[in-house]
PDB file of C-alpha atoms in Angstrom:
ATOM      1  CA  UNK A  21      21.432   8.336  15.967  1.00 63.00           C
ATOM      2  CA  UNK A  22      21.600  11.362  13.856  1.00 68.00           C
ATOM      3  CA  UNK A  23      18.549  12.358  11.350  1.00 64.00           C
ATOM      4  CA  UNK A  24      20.596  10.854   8.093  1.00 66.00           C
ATOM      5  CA  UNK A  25      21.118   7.376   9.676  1.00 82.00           C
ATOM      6  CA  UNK A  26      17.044   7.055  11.167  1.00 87.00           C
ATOM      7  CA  UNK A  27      14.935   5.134   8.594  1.00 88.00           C
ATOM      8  CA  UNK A  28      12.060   5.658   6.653  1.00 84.00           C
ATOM      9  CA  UNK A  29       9.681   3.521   8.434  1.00 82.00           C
ATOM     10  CA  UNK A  30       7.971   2.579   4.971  1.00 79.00           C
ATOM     11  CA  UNK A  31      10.967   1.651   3.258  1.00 82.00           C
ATOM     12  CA  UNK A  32      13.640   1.222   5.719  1.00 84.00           C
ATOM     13  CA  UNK A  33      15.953   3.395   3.868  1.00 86.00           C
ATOM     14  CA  UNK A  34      18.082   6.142   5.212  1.00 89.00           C
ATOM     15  CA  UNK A  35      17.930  10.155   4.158  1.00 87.00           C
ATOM     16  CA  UNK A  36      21.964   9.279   3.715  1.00 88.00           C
ATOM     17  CA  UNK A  37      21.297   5.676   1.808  1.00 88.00           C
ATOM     18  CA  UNK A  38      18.681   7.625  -0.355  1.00 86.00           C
ATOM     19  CA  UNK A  39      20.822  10.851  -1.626  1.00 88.00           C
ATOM     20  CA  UNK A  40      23.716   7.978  -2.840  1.00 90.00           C
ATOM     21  CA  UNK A  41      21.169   6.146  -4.772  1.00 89.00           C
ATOM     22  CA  UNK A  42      19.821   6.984  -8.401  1.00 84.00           C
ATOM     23  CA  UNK A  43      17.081   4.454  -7.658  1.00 82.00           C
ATOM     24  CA  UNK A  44      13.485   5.956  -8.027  1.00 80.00           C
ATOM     25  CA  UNK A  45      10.713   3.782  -7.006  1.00 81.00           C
ATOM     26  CA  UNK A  46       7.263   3.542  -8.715  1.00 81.00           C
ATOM     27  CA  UNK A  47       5.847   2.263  -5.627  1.00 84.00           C
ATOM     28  CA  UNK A  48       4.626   4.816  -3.012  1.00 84.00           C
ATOM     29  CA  UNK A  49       2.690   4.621   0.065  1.00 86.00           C
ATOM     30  CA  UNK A  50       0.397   7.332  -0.508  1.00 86.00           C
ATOM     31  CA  UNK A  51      -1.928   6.513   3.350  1.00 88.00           C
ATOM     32  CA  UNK A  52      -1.314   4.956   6.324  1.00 85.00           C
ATOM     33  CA  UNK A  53      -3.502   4.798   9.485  1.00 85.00           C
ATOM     34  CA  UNK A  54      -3.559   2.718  12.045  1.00 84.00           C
ATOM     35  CA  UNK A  55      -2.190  -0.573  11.030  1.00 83.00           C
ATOM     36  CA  UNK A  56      -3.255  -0.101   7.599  1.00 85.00           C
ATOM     37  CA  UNK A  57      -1.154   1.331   4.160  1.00 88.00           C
ATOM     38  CA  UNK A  58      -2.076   1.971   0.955  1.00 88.00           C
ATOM     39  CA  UNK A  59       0.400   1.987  -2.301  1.00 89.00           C
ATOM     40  CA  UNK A  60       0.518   3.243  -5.530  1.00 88.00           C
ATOM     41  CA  UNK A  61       2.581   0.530  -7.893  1.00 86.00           C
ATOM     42  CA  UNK A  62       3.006   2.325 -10.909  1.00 83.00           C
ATOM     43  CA  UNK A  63       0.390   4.278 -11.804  1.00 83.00           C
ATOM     44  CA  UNK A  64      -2.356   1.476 -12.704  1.00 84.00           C
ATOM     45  CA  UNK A  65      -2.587  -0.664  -9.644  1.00 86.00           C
ATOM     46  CA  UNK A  66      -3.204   0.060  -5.820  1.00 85.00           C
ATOM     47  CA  UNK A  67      -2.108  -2.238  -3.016  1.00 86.00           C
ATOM     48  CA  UNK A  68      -4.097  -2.361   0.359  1.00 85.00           C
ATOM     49  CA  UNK A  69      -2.017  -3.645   3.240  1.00 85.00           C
ATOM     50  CA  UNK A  70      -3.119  -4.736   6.927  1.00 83.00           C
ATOM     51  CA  UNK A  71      -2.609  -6.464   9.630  1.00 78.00           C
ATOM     52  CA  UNK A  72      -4.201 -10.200  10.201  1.00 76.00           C
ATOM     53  CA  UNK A  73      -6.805  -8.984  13.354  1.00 79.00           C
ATOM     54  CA  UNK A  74      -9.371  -7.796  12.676  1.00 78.00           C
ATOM     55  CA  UNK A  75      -9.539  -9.750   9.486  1.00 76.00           C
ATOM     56  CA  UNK A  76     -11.043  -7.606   6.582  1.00 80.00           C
ATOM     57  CA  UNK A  77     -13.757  -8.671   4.536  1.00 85.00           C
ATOM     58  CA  UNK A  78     -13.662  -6.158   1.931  1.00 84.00           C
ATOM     59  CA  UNK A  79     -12.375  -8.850  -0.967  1.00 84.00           C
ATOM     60  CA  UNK A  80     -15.925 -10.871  -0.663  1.00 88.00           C
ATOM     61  CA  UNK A  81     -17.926  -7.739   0.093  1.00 92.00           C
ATOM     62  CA  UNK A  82     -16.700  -6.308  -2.913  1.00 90.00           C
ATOM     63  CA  UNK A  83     -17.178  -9.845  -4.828  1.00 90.00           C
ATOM     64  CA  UNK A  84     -20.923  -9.825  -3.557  1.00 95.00           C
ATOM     65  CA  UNK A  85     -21.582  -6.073  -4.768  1.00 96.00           C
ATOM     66  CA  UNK A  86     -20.228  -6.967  -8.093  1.00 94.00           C
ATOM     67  CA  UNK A  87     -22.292  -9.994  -8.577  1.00 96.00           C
ATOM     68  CA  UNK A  88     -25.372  -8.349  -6.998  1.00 97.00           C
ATOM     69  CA  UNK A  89     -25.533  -4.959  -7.833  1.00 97.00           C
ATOM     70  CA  UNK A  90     -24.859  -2.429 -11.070  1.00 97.00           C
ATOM     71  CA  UNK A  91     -22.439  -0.650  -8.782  1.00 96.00           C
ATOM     72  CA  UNK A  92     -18.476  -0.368 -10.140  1.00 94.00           C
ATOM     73  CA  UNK A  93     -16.287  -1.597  -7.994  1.00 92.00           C
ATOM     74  CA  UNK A  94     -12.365  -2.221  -8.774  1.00 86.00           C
ATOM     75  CA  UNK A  95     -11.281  -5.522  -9.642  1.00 83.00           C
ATOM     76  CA  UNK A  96      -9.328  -7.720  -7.079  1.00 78.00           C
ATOM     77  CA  UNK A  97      -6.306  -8.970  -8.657  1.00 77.00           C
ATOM     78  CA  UNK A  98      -4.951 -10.868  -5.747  1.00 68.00           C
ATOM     79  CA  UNK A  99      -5.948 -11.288  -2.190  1.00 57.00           C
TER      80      UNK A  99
END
């Protein structure tokens, strides 16, 4: 497979299916580790992504800090 057929393993899209597109997304994946990604959509909202195990507990830690505490945190649109 040469290097303009092999995908971008974020958006599955090839260097050769890219430069025939006038597409431009707002949504970027700006981190990845591990089994873990983080995107910009647009330039207001972020979008954590992971895998089920271990489950993440962020969304009520977060929830408990903001109820409990005069620290900001962001606001969870969606879990």
């Amino acid at each position: 497979m040469s290097s303009s057929e092999v995908p971008c393993p974020a958006c599955k899209w090839t260097p050769d299916r890219q430069r025939r597109c006038a597409y431009e997304s707002s949504v970027r994946l700006f981190h990845g580790a591990h089994n873990r990604g983080y995107w910009f959509l647009g330039s207001k909202f972020l979008s954590k992504e992971r895998g089920k195990h271990p489950p993440s507990h962020e969304v009520t830690n977060t929830h408990f800090i903001k109820e409990n505490t005069t620290i900001p945190v962001p606001t969870t649109v969606q879990e």
